[in-house]
C-alpha cells in the first residue's frame, strides 16, 4: 500500500497527502513512532486524520501508513475486568510498557494473546450453525460465562471440527464448512466501532432495570434496553449517580465509560469495584465490569472514539443474550471532542460552535441501545441499557448537547444544584424528571408487588406536587394560612423527601435498597399520612399538629432506611407502632404527653 | 548549527507566520532574535507544508518582518530541574528572576508532561489538616486533590491560600513538604504578599516560585502553570516530596488563551473562549494526584476570580467540572466581617469521604458534617423566610435553626488568620452548635454518636445553668 506524507499538523488534526487509496474512517499509523489515527475527511489525494495520541513533535514529511481497516475493537474472552483507553488499549499493559505516564506510540493489543481459556463446545461436529449461534463457552469470571458466537459475517456452515480445549484468543477452536470453503474460527472477533452490531429484531422494553436507588426505581424507572440521561451542573452528583448505577443495577454486564472526566474517578472505580459485592451474585462487582477510561487530559480524538468502543463491547455482550448496562460519563465531553475536531476541520459551526451533525450523532449513539432478539437460531434476547451523563455549561439545559439528548432519550433524571446545596442526594428533581417507561414497566411491578405499589407511587407523586404549590402559598402569606390537612400534606411531603427520596450512597446499608424494602418504606410513610389524616379530619379545635408530627414513631420511620435487608420484619413493627401511637394520640385528644 | 530563518511573512497579535521552513514539528520551541540581539521565545502552533505558525510568548512588539531571525530548536519547551530550584524565584518562562545563579540541571523536562495513566494512579485519601474549620470540617481536603478557590475581585482569597499553605499538615507524619507557587497576571502587590508571607514563615526555603505579573507578557502565562507543574512533578514523583501547588489567577490564564484563539480566528465557544478550553484546563488540573508506588503527591490549590461573581461563567464552570470540588468565597460573608468568608453550602470537596472517619479524623465526622450542612441550609432558608414575612412567621423550630445558622457563621466559619484549629477542635465546635437544636432534629447522625457525644455537652450546659 502507498505511503502517505504529513503536510500539516494542527493539534490532534493531521493532514497527509498521497493518500489516494484511503477510505473514510480507515485507521492509519502516523510517523514511525506509530501514532494511531483515523481518516475523517478525504479530498483529492489528501486526507484529514484525527490522531488518537499527542502530536507534539510531529512535522511535515513524516510517513503515514494506512492499515486499510476501520477503527475496530477486539471482542472475546479477556474483556471483563479490563480497563481500556478510548481506542481499546489495555491501560494495565500500557502501564507495564510505558510506566506511570501514557507516552506516545505505545502499542498494546486489546486482548491478552498469551492467556489460555477453557473452551467448552456447545455444538457437535456435523451440526449446522448460523451467524450468532453459540459454538461454546468460556467461564471468564465466576458470574460471567463468555459465549463464543459464530461471527455475524458468516451466514451459515457445518461444523467439521470442534473440541473442548485450552485455547488462547487466537487459537483455532472450530472449523466450519461454508459455501465459500472452510473457515477457521477463533474465540476473537473484530468489529468496526462506528457500526452497530446486527441483530434479528428490536423489542419493546418492559422490564425495569432495578437500581436499588429509591427515587429511580420508584418514581422514574428505566427499562432494560432503554435510554436515560442525567444532566446536571458540576457538583450535583452525576458521577456518583452513575457509579451507583454501575454498582447496583441488576444487569449481568456493566460497561462504564469515563469519557473526558477525572482520572481519580476511574481509579476510584478500579479500587472500589473489586471490593464490593454484587447483591445478585455475591461476587465482586469488577467480575462483571468492563471499564473504558479516556480521562480529560488524554488525547481528545481518542475521547471521541471512546464511547463507540464502549458501546460496541456492550453490544457484543448483548448478542450473547445478556442484559447489559452502559454508563457514559460524560457525553458532553465527547460532544466537545467532536466540536474541537470539527473546528480544526474548519467546518461551518452550528449552535455554540458544535458541528451541525451533533444531533444526529447523539441520536445514532442512543439508538444502539435496546432489547433485541439476537442473531442465532435459539432466538435468545438481550438488552442494552444506556445511561448518559450530560454536563451542561453553567447548568443551562437549553444548551445543544442536552437538547439533542433529550430529543432521543426516554428517561430524564434532572439533577438540581439547589438540592445538592442542601445535601439532598441523589439531587434528582422529582418535579422536573420523567420516565416514559412508567407505563411499560407497570405490568411488571403490578405482578411483583400488586396494584398497591402503583397507587402508592401516584399518591406520593401527588403529595410532592401539592407540596410545591403549598410552599408557594407559605412563602407569600406564611404557614398559618394553611389548613391542618394542608399542613399534614407538607409534613408528609417532607417525610417523603427526607426519609425516602434522600439516599446516602456512602452509607453501607442505605446505598442499596431492594424493591421489597422500597415498597415497605413507602408504605410506612403513607400509612402514617392516612392515620394522621383521620385524626386531622375529625376537625377538633384543640388539635396540636406539632405534637402529632413529633410522635416518636416519626423518628423510627425516618431511620427505616438504615434497617438492613435481613431485618425487614422490623418495618412491620414500625407499622404497628404508627397505629398505636396515633390511636393513643387521638384517644387523648392530643392534650397530654404521650409516654 | 541550527538553521536561521529570515522568512517571517506575517506578524499579527501574538502570532507570527514563518515561511519556507523545513523539518519543523508541532509544538517545537522557537527563538526569535531581534536586531538588537534580544531573544524572544515562541512555540509552533501549527505547521502547514513549509509554513509554521508561531505563538510568541514575550509579545510581538518591535518585531520587524525583514530583520527578525527565527530558529527552531528541535524540542519542546523544557524546564531545567534539580533540587536547587527550591527557594528560588523564576519568571513565567522558567528563567531565574532573583539574583541567584543559573540552575545546573539534573535533567530537563518537557513542560507539557504526559497524562498519568489512570491505572497508575493511587486514590487520594490522606487527610490534610488546614486548621480552617470550614475546610477541615465541611470540605475536607486530601493529599493529591485539586481543590480550587472560586473567588471574586476584592475578596481575601490570597490570604486564605497563604493561610492554607502555612498551616497544612498531615497528622502524625514528618515528611518532606514543598510549595510551588505560580502567579499568572496578578499584581506585584499580590505576588509580594505571598512571597513575604513565605519569607516570614520560613516556607520560602522549600518553595519554588514562578512569577508572571500583570505587566509581563500575557502569552507567557500559557507556559507558567505548566512550568510550575513540571517542577512539582519533579519534586513529588522523583524526590518524594508532598507538594502543594498554588496557581493564581486562572482567569488571567484563560484570557491569554482566548487572545491566541481570537488571533487564530478560531470558531469561539461560550463568551469567546475557545472550544478546547475544557481540554486545555484539564491538561493543567489533571496533573495533580498520587501515583502508586511513589511516595510524593501533588495537591493543587488553583485560585480564580469569577467575573461578576458568576459561577456559571465558562472559567469557573469548566474548572468545576474538572477539579475535585471547589471552595467558594462569598461576598456576603465578607461584608459581614467573617474571615475566612467561605460559603460552605455551594462549596464541596469531592474526595472528603475517603479522607474522613475513624482512623483518619474521627468516627463522627461524616455524620456531623452532613448534619451541619442540612441544619445550616435549613437555618438559611428560615432566615430568608423571616426576611419576607417577619420573624413572627417562623415556627419555634425554625427560629432555632435560624439562630443556629448565625452561630454557625460567627463561631464555626469565622476564625482568625493565625488561628490553627485541630480537627478535634473543629468537630467539638460542631457538637457545641448542635446543642442549640433538639435531638430529634439531628436525623443525619447515628444514634450511637448522639449518645456518645451529645450528652457530654448537655451535662456541661446543665452544670453551667
mmCIF file of N, CA and C in Angstrom, chain B residues 335-440:
data_model
loop_
_atom_site.group_PDB
_atom_site.id
_atom_site.type_symbol
_atom_site.label_atom_id
_atom_site.label_comp_id
_atom_site.label_asym_id
_atom_site.label_seq_id
_atom_site.Cartn_x
_atom_site.Cartn_y
_atom_site.Cartn_z
ATOM 1 N N UNK B 335 -18.674 40.824 53.697
ATOM 2 C CA UNK B 335 -19.259 42.094 54.159
ATOM 3 C C UNK B 335 -19.645 42.022 55.622
ATOM 4 N N UNK B 336 -20.070 40.817 56.049
ATOM 5 C CA UNK B 336 -20.428 40.661 57.461
ATOM 6 C C UNK B 336 -19.193 40.643 58.342
ATOM 7 N N UNK B 337 -18.026 40.720 57.731
ATOM 8 C CA UNK B 337 -16.796 40.738 58.509
ATOM 9 C C UNK B 337 -16.328 39.354 58.918
ATOM 10 N N UNK B 338 -16.811 38.340 58.243
ATOM 11 C CA UNK B 338 -16.406 36.985 58.596
ATOM 12 C C UNK B 338 -15.185 36.586 57.782
ATOM 13 N N UNK B 339 -14.131 36.183 58.482
ATOM 14 C CA UNK B 339 -12.961 35.659 57.790
ATOM 15 C C UNK B 339 -12.715 34.249 58.296
ATOM 16 N N UNK B 340 -12.429 33.260 57.477
ATOM 17 C CA UNK B 340 -12.475 33.288 56.014
ATOM 18 C C UNK B 340 -13.922 33.232 55.527
ATOM 19 N N UNK B 341 -14.279 34.056 54.547
ATOM 20 C CA UNK B 341 -15.689 34.091 54.116
ATOM 21 C C UNK B 341 -16.028 32.928 53.180
ATOM 22 N N UNK B 342 -15.908 31.720 53.695
ATOM 23 C CA UNK B 342 -16.170 30.547 52.856
ATOM 24 C C UNK B 342 -17.657 30.222 52.911
ATOM 25 N N UNK B 343 -18.279 30.189 51.753
ATOM 26 C CA UNK B 343 -19.690 29.844 51.678
ATOM 27 C C UNK B 343 -19.770 28.318 51.616
ATOM 28 N N UNK B 344 -20.095 27.701 52.741
ATOM 29 C CA UNK B 344 -19.973 26.244 52.772
ATOM 30 C C UNK B 344 -21.046 25.522 51.966
ATOM 31 N N UNK B 345 -22.177 26.151 51.729
ATOM 32 C CA UNK B 345 -23.238 25.409 51.033
ATOM 33 C C UNK B 345 -22.866 25.059 49.602
ATOM 34 N N UNK B 346 -22.453 26.003 48.769
ATOM 35 C CA UNK B 346 -22.062 25.601 47.416
ATOM 36 C C UNK B 346 -20.630 25.059 47.342
ATOM 37 N N UNK B 347 -19.862 25.159 48.395
ATOM 38 C CA UNK B 347 -18.512 24.598 48.367
ATOM 39 C C UNK B 347 -18.608 23.086 48.501
ATOM 40 N N UNK B 348 -17.583 22.418 48.036
ATOM 41 C CA UNK B 348 -17.655 20.959 48.010
ATOM 42 C C UNK B 348 -16.256 20.390 47.871
ATOM 43 N N UNK B 349 -15.991 19.352 48.626
ATOM 44 C CA UNK B 349 -14.780 18.577 48.371
ATOM 45 C C UNK B 349 -15.233 17.178 48.007
ATOM 46 N N UNK B 350 -14.967 16.796 46.769
ATOM 47 C CA UNK B 350 -15.473 15.501 46.308
ATOM 48 C C UNK B 350 -14.749 14.324 46.937
ATOM 49 N N UNK B 351 -13.553 14.575 47.445
ATOM 50 C CA UNK B 351 -12.774 13.445 47.936
ATOM 51 C C UNK B 351 -12.873 13.308 49.446
ATOM 52 N N UNK B 352 -13.704 14.147 50.058
ATOM 53 C CA UNK B 352 -13.728 14.179 51.517
ATOM 54 C C UNK B 352 -14.087 12.836 52.132
ATOM 55 N N UNK B 353 -15.000 12.108 51.463
ATOM 56 C CA UNK B 353 -15.470 10.873 52.081
ATOM 57 C C UNK B 353 -14.361 9.855 52.300
ATOM 58 N N UNK B 354 -13.318 9.936 51.464
ATOM 59 C CA UNK B 354 -12.238 8.954 51.619
ATOM 60 C C UNK B 354 -11.225 9.411 52.656
ATOM 61 N N UNK B 355 -11.309 10.699 53.023
ATOM 62 C CA UNK B 355 -10.284 11.223 53.919
ATOM 63 C C UNK B 355 -10.735 11.354 55.361
ATOM 64 N N UNK B 356 -12.014 11.029 55.609
ATOM 65 C CA UNK B 356 -12.510 11.265 56.968
ATOM 66 C C UNK B 356 -12.999 9.975 57.604
ATOM 67 N N UNK B 357 -13.290 10.039 58.876
ATOM 68 C CA UNK B 357 -13.806 8.888 59.592
ATOM 69 C C UNK B 357 -12.795 8.359 60.587
ATOM 70 N N UNK B 358 -13.177 7.243 61.215
ATOM 71 C CA UNK B 358 -12.318 6.663 62.240
ATOM 72 C C UNK B 358 -10.939 6.366 61.654
ATOM 73 N N UNK B 359 -9.913 6.665 62.423
ATOM 74 C CA UNK B 359 -8.551 6.377 61.961
ATOM 75 C C UNK B 359 -7.968 7.486 61.121
ATOM 76 N N UNK B 360 -8.827 8.336 60.549
ATOM 77 C CA UNK B 360 -8.326 9.442 59.740
ATOM 78 C C UNK B 360 -8.595 10.766 60.440
ATOM 79 N N UNK B 361 -9.872 11.026 60.707
ATOM 80 C CA UNK B 361 -10.192 12.192 61.523
ATOM 81 C C UNK B 361 -10.871 11.685 62.796
ATOM 82 N N UNK B 362 -12.175 11.452 62.734
ATOM 83 C CA UNK B 362 -12.874 10.869 63.870
ATOM 84 C C UNK B 362 -14.131 10.215 63.344
ATOM 85 N N UNK B 363 -14.616 9.201 64.048
ATOM 86 C CA UNK B 363 -15.758 8.416 63.571
ATOM 87 C C UNK B 363 -16.995 9.256 63.261
ATOM 88 N N UNK B 364 -17.213 10.308 64.040
ATOM 89 C CA UNK B 364 -18.459 11.068 63.889
ATOM 90 C C UNK B 364 -18.380 12.123 62.787
ATOM 91 N N UNK B 365 -17.242 12.215 62.094
ATOM 92 C CA UNK B 365 -17.033 13.317 61.163
ATOM 93 C C UNK B 365 -18.067 13.351 60.031
ATOM 94 N N UNK B 366 -18.290 12.207 59.372
ATOM 95 C CA UNK B 366 -19.194 12.185 58.210
ATOM 96 C C UNK B 366 -20.606 12.591 58.627
ATOM 97 N N UNK B 367 -21.097 11.993 59.689
ATOM 98 C CA UNK B 367 -22.460 12.280 60.113
ATOM 99 C C UNK B 367 -22.620 13.739 60.534
ATOM 100 N N UNK B 368 -21.667 14.227 61.332
ATOM 101 C CA UNK B 368 -21.826 15.603 61.803
ATOM 102 C C UNK B 368 -21.690 16.578 60.646
ATOM 103 N N UNK B 369 -20.833 16.247 59.679
ATOM 104 C CA UNK B 369 -20.688 17.119 58.512
ATOM 105 C C UNK B 369 -22.026 17.236 57.782
ATOM 106 N N UNK B 370 -22.656 16.090 57.530
ATOM 107 C CA UNK B 370 -23.941 16.116 56.830
ATOM 108 C C UNK B 370 -24.982 16.883 57.630
ATOM 109 N N UNK B 371 -24.959 16.681 58.939
ATOM 110 C CA UNK B 371 -25.941 17.340 59.779
ATOM 111 C C UNK B 371 -25.723 18.860 59.813
ATOM 112 N N UNK B 372 -24.445 19.267 59.888
ATOM 113 C CA UNK B 372 -24.158 20.702 59.892
ATOM 114 C C UNK B 372 -24.658 21.352 58.602
ATOM 115 N N UNK B 373 -24.392 20.682 57.480
ATOM 116 C CA UNK B 373 -24.869 21.204 56.200
ATOM 117 C C UNK B 373 -26.363 21.374 56.221
ATOM 118 N N UNK B 374 -27.047 20.269 56.565
ATOM 119 C CA UNK B 374 -28.500 20.267 56.499
ATOM 120 C C UNK B 374 -29.066 21.350 57.409
ATOM 121 N N UNK B 375 -28.512 21.434 58.631
ATOM 122 C CA UNK B 375 -29.053 22.392 59.586
ATOM 123 C C UNK B 375 -28.769 23.826 59.152
ATOM 124 N N UNK B 376 -27.569 24.048 58.626
ATOM 125 C CA UNK B 376 -27.218 25.393 58.169
ATOM 126 C C UNK B 376 -28.108 25.793 56.993
ATOM 127 N N UNK B 377 -28.321 24.844 56.065
ATOM 128 C CA UNK B 377 -29.173 25.136 54.912
ATOM 129 C C UNK B 377 -30.582 25.466 55.377
ATOM 130 N N UNK B 378 -31.079 24.688 56.342
ATOM 131 C CA UNK B 378 -32.435 24.943 56.820
ATOM 132 C C UNK B 378 -32.507 26.287 57.535
ATOM 133 N N UNK B 379 -31.466 26.581 58.305
ATOM 134 C CA UNK B 379 -31.428 27.859 59.003
ATOM 135 C C UNK B 379 -31.419 29.025 58.037
ATOM 136 N N UNK B 380 -30.659 28.882 56.952
ATOM 137 C CA UNK B 380 -30.611 29.952 55.955
ATOM 138 C C UNK B 380 -31.972 30.146 55.307
ATOM 139 N N UNK B 381 -32.650 29.022 55.050
ATOM 140 C CA UNK B 381 -33.988 29.115 54.454
ATOM 141 C C UNK B 381 -34.945 29.840 55.394
ATOM 142 N N UNK B 382 -34.844 29.462 56.669
ATOM 143 C CA UNK B 382 -35.717 30.105 57.653
ATOM 144 C C UNK B 382 -35.443 31.603 57.699
ATOM 145 N N UNK B 383 -34.171 31.974 57.602
ATOM 146 C CA UNK B 383 -33.831 33.393 57.650
ATOM 147 C C UNK B 383 -34.388 34.139 56.433
ATOM 148 N N UNK B 384 -34.357 33.465 55.302
ATOM 149 C CA UNK B 384 -34.929 34.087 54.100
ATOM 150 C C UNK B 384 -36.418 34.331 54.291
ATOM 151 N N UNK B 385 -37.059 33.306 54.844
ATOM 152 C CA UNK B 385 -38.495 33.403 55.076
ATOM 153 C C UNK B 385 -38.783 34.557 56.044
ATOM 154 N N UNK B 386 -37.968 34.631 57.087
ATOM 155 C CA UNK B 386 -38.163 35.684 58.082
ATOM 156 C C UNK B 386 -37.959 37.049 57.448
ATOM 157 N N UNK B 387 -37.066 37.126 56.480
ATOM 158 C CA UNK B 387 -36.805 38.399 55.826
ATOM 159 C C UNK B 387 -38.037 38.884 55.072
ATOM 160 N N UNK B 388 -38.832 37.930 54.571
ATOM 161 C CA UNK B 388 -40.026 38.321 53.815
ATOM 162 C C UNK B 388 -41.212 38.545 54.746
ATOM 163 N N UNK B 389 -41.429 37.578 55.637
ATOM 164 C CA UNK B 389 -42.662 37.593 56.420
ATOM 165 C C UNK B 389 -42.479 38.101 57.844
ATOM 166 N N UNK B 390 -41.250 38.320 58.216
ATOM 167 C CA UNK B 390 -41.016 38.738 59.597
ATOM 168 C C UNK B 390 -40.751 37.543 60.485
ATOM 169 N N UNK B 391 -40.038 37.801 61.544
ATOM 170 C CA UNK B 391 -39.612 36.756 62.482
ATOM 171 C C UNK B 391 -40.805 35.977 63.024
ATOM 172 N N UNK B 392 -41.933 36.661 63.189
ATOM 173 C CA UNK B 392 -43.106 36.048 63.818
ATOM 174 C C UNK B 392 -43.668 34.900 62.994
ATOM 175 N N UNK B 393 -43.394 34.895 61.704
ATOM 176 C CA UNK B 393 -43.963 33.863 60.843
ATOM 177 C C UNK B 393 -43.250 32.524 61.015
ATOM 178 N N UNK B 394 -42.129 32.516 61.729
ATOM 179 C CA UNK B 394 -41.370 31.277 61.863
ATOM 180 C C UNK B 394 -41.945 30.411 62.972
ATOM 181 N N UNK B 395 -41.878 29.096 62.754
ATOM 182 C CA UNK B 395 -42.255 28.185 63.822
ATOM 183 C C UNK B 395 -41.121 28.193 64.847
ATOM 184 N N UNK B 396 -41.427 27.664 66.029
ATOM 185 C CA UNK B 396 -40.418 27.625 67.087
ATOM 186 C C UNK B 396 -39.138 26.975 66.598
ATOM 187 N N UNK B 397 -39.346 25.853 65.899
ATOM 188 C CA UNK B 397 -38.185 25.079 65.488
ATOM 189 C C UNK B 397 -37.377 25.831 64.427
ATOM 190 N N UNK B 398 -38.084 26.524 63.538
ATOM 191 C CA UNK B 398 -37.378 27.302 62.526
ATOM 192 C C UNK B 398 -36.565 28.421 63.157
ATOM 193 N N UNK B 399 -37.086 28.974 64.248
ATOM 194 C CA UNK B 399 -36.329 30.024 64.933
ATOM 195 C C UNK B 399 -35.005 29.481 65.454
ATOM 196 N N UNK B 400 -35.081 28.240 65.960
ATOM 197 C CA UNK B 400 -33.856 27.632 66.463
ATOM 198 C C UNK B 400 -32.845 27.432 65.332
ATOM 199 N N UNK B 401 -33.358 26.987 64.198
ATOM 200 C CA UNK B 401 -32.455 26.779 63.063
ATOM 201 C C UNK B 401 -31.849 28.102 62.587
ATOM 202 N N UNK B 402 -32.678 29.141 62.627
ATOM 203 C CA UNK B 402 -32.202 30.442 62.208
ATOM 204 C C UNK B 402 -31.061 30.914 63.113
ATOM 205 N N UNK B 403 -31.240 30.688 64.401
ATOM 206 C CA UNK B 403 -30.195 31.051 65.351
ATOM 207 C C UNK B 403 -28.949 30.195 65.105
ATOM 208 N N UNK B 404 -29.192 28.915 64.800
ATOM 209 C CA UNK B 404 -28.084 28.013 64.515
ATOM 210 C C UNK B 404 -27.244 28.539 63.351
ATOM 211 N N UNK B 405 -27.940 29.019 62.292
ATOM 212 C CA UNK B 405 -27.226 29.491 61.110
ATOM 213 C C UNK B 405 -26.301 30.651 61.466
ATOM 214 N N UNK B 406 -26.791 31.560 62.301
ATOM 215 C CA UNK B 406 -25.957 32.695 62.712
ATOM 216 C C UNK B 406 -24.739 32.239 63.501
ATOM 217 N N UNK B 407 -25.009 31.392 64.481
ATOM 218 C CA UNK B 407 -23.910 30.908 65.328
ATOM 219 C C UNK B 407 -22.882 30.165 64.472
ATOM 220 N N UNK B 408 -23.399 29.401 63.501
ATOM 221 C CA UNK B 408 -22.506 28.639 62.634
ATOM 222 C C UNK B 408 -21.570 29.583 61.894
ATOM 223 N N UNK B 409 -22.106 30.650 61.361
ATOM 224 C CA UNK B 409 -21.269 31.586 60.617
ATOM 225 C C UNK B 409 -20.253 32.279 61.519
ATOM 226 N N UNK B 410 -20.727 32.755 62.677
ATOM 227 C CA UNK B 410 -19.840 33.567 63.509
ATOM 228 C C UNK B 410 -18.875 32.751 64.361
ATOM 229 N N UNK B 411 -19.245 31.509 64.657
ATOM 230 C CA UNK B 411 -18.348 30.744 65.526
ATOM 231 C C UNK B 411 -17.583 29.663 64.783
ATOM 232 N N UNK B 412 -18.254 29.035 63.795
ATOM 233 C CA UNK B 412 -17.628 27.892 63.137
ATOM 234 C C UNK B 412 -16.820 28.342 61.918
ATOM 235 N N UNK B 413 -17.493 29.072 61.023
ATOM 236 C CA UNK B 413 -16.805 29.513 59.802
ATOM 237 C C UNK B 413 -15.747 30.550 60.154
ATOM 238 N N UNK B 414 -16.115 31.515 60.959
ATOM 239 C CA UNK B 414 -15.183 32.601 61.267
ATOM 240 C C UNK B 414 -14.066 32.113 62.183
ATOM 241 N N UNK B 415 -12.880 32.521 61.865
ATOM 242 C CA UNK B 415 -11.747 32.248 62.749
ATOM 243 C C UNK B 415 -10.616 33.193 62.372
ATOM 244 N N UNK B 416 -9.598 33.233 63.194
ATOM 245 C CA UNK B 416 -8.517 34.173 62.953
ATOM 246 C C UNK B 416 -7.601 33.714 61.841
ATOM 247 N N UNK B 417 -6.900 34.684 61.275
ATOM 248 C CA UNK B 417 -6.000 34.358 60.185
ATOM 249 C C UNK B 417 -4.816 33.538 60.675
ATOM 250 N N UNK B 418 -4.507 33.682 61.950
ATOM 251 C CA UNK B 418 -3.387 32.919 62.504
ATOM 252 C C UNK B 418 -3.881 31.747 63.344
ATOM 253 N N UNK B 419 -5.208 31.560 63.349
ATOM 254 C CA UNK B 419 -5.760 30.507 64.194
ATOM 255 C C UNK B 419 -5.706 29.166 63.484
ATOM 256 N N UNK B 420 -5.068 28.207 64.115
ATOM 257 C CA UNK B 420 -4.871 26.895 63.504
ATOM 258 C C UNK B 420 -5.639 25.876 64.347
ATOM 259 N N UNK B 421 -6.894 25.601 63.954
ATOM 260 C CA UNK B 421 -7.708 24.694 64.763
ATOM 261 C C UNK B 421 -7.389 23.241 64.416
ATOM 262 N N UNK B 422 -7.269 22.409 65.432
ATOM 263 C CA UNK B 422 -7.083 20.990 65.131
ATOM 264 C C UNK B 422 -8.428 20.415 64.708
ATOM 265 N N UNK B 423 -8.392 19.251 64.093
ATOM 266 C CA UNK B 423 -9.640 18.655 63.630
ATOM 267 C C UNK B 423 -10.552 18.327 64.814
ATOM 268 N N UNK B 424 -9.954 17.947 65.933
ATOM 269 C CA UNK B 424 -10.736 17.670 67.135
ATOM 270 C C UNK B 424 -11.488 18.915 67.591
ATOM 271 N N UNK B 425 -10.806 20.037 67.594
ATOM 272 C CA UNK B 425 -11.446 21.298 67.986
ATOM 273 C C UNK B 425 -12.604 21.627 67.045
ATOM 274 N N UNK B 426 -12.355 21.418 65.743
ATOM 275 C CA UNK B 426 -13.397 21.705 64.757
ATOM 276 C C UNK B 426 -14.624 20.827 64.993
ATOM 277 N N UNK B 427 -14.397 19.540 65.201
ATOM 278 C CA UNK B 427 -15.534 18.633 65.383
ATOM 279 C C UNK B 427 -16.286 18.943 66.679
ATOM 280 N N UNK B 428 -15.555 19.252 67.741
ATOM 281 C CA UNK B 428 -16.210 19.583 69.008
ATOM 282 C C UNK B 428 -17.052 20.850 68.891
ATOM 283 N N UNK B 429 -16.526 21.782 68.108
ATOM 284 C CA UNK B 429 -17.260 23.020 67.868
ATOM 285 C C UNK B 429 -18.604 22.704 67.210
ATOM 286 N N UNK B 430 -18.590 21.751 66.287
ATOM 287 C CA UNK B 430 -19.822 21.310 65.633
ATOM 288 C C UNK B 430 -20.828 20.800 66.661
ATOM 289 N N UNK B 431 -20.355 19.960 67.588
ATOM 290 C CA UNK B 431 -21.266 19.417 68.611
ATOM 291 C C UNK B 431 -21.805 20.524 69.496
ATOM 292 N N UNK B 432 -20.958 21.506 69.790
ATOM 293 C CA UNK B 432 -21.422 22.624 70.604
ATOM 294 C C UNK B 432 -22.605 23.316 69.936
ATOM 295 N N UNK B 433 -22.503 23.455 68.608
ATOM 296 C CA UNK B 433 -23.590 24.103 67.874
ATOM 297 C C UNK B 433 -24.843 23.234 67.861
ATOM 298 N N UNK B 434 -24.654 21.918 67.812
ATOM 299 C CA UNK B 434 -25.825 21.033 67.782
ATOM 300 C C UNK B 434 -26.662 21.171 69.042
ATOM 301 N N UNK B 435 -26.031 21.572 70.125
ATOM 302 C CA UNK B 435 -26.788 21.662 71.366
ATOM 303 C C UNK B 435 -27.855 22.758 71.296
ATOM 304 N N UNK B 436 -27.798 23.577 70.241
ATOM 305 C CA UNK B 436 -28.855 24.575 70.049
ATOM 306 C C UNK B 436 -30.133 23.944 69.524
ATOM 307 N N UNK B 437 -30.013 22.704 69.007
ATOM 308 C CA UNK B 437 -31.150 22.077 68.325
ATOM 309 C C UNK B 437 -31.667 20.905 69.144
ATOM 310 N N UNK B 438 -32.987 20.600 69.011
ATOM 311 C CA UNK B 438 -33.499 19.413 69.691
ATOM 312 C C UNK B 438 -32.914 18.140 69.074
ATOM 313 N N UNK B 439 -32.692 17.150 69.909
ATOM 314 C CA UNK B 439 -32.048 15.933 69.451
ATOM 315 C C UNK B 439 -32.809 15.262 68.304
ATOM 316 N N UNK B 440 -34.158 15.326 68.334
ATOM 317 C CA UNK B 440 -34.945 14.652 67.306
ATOM 318 C C UNK B 440 -34.676 15.235 65.916
#
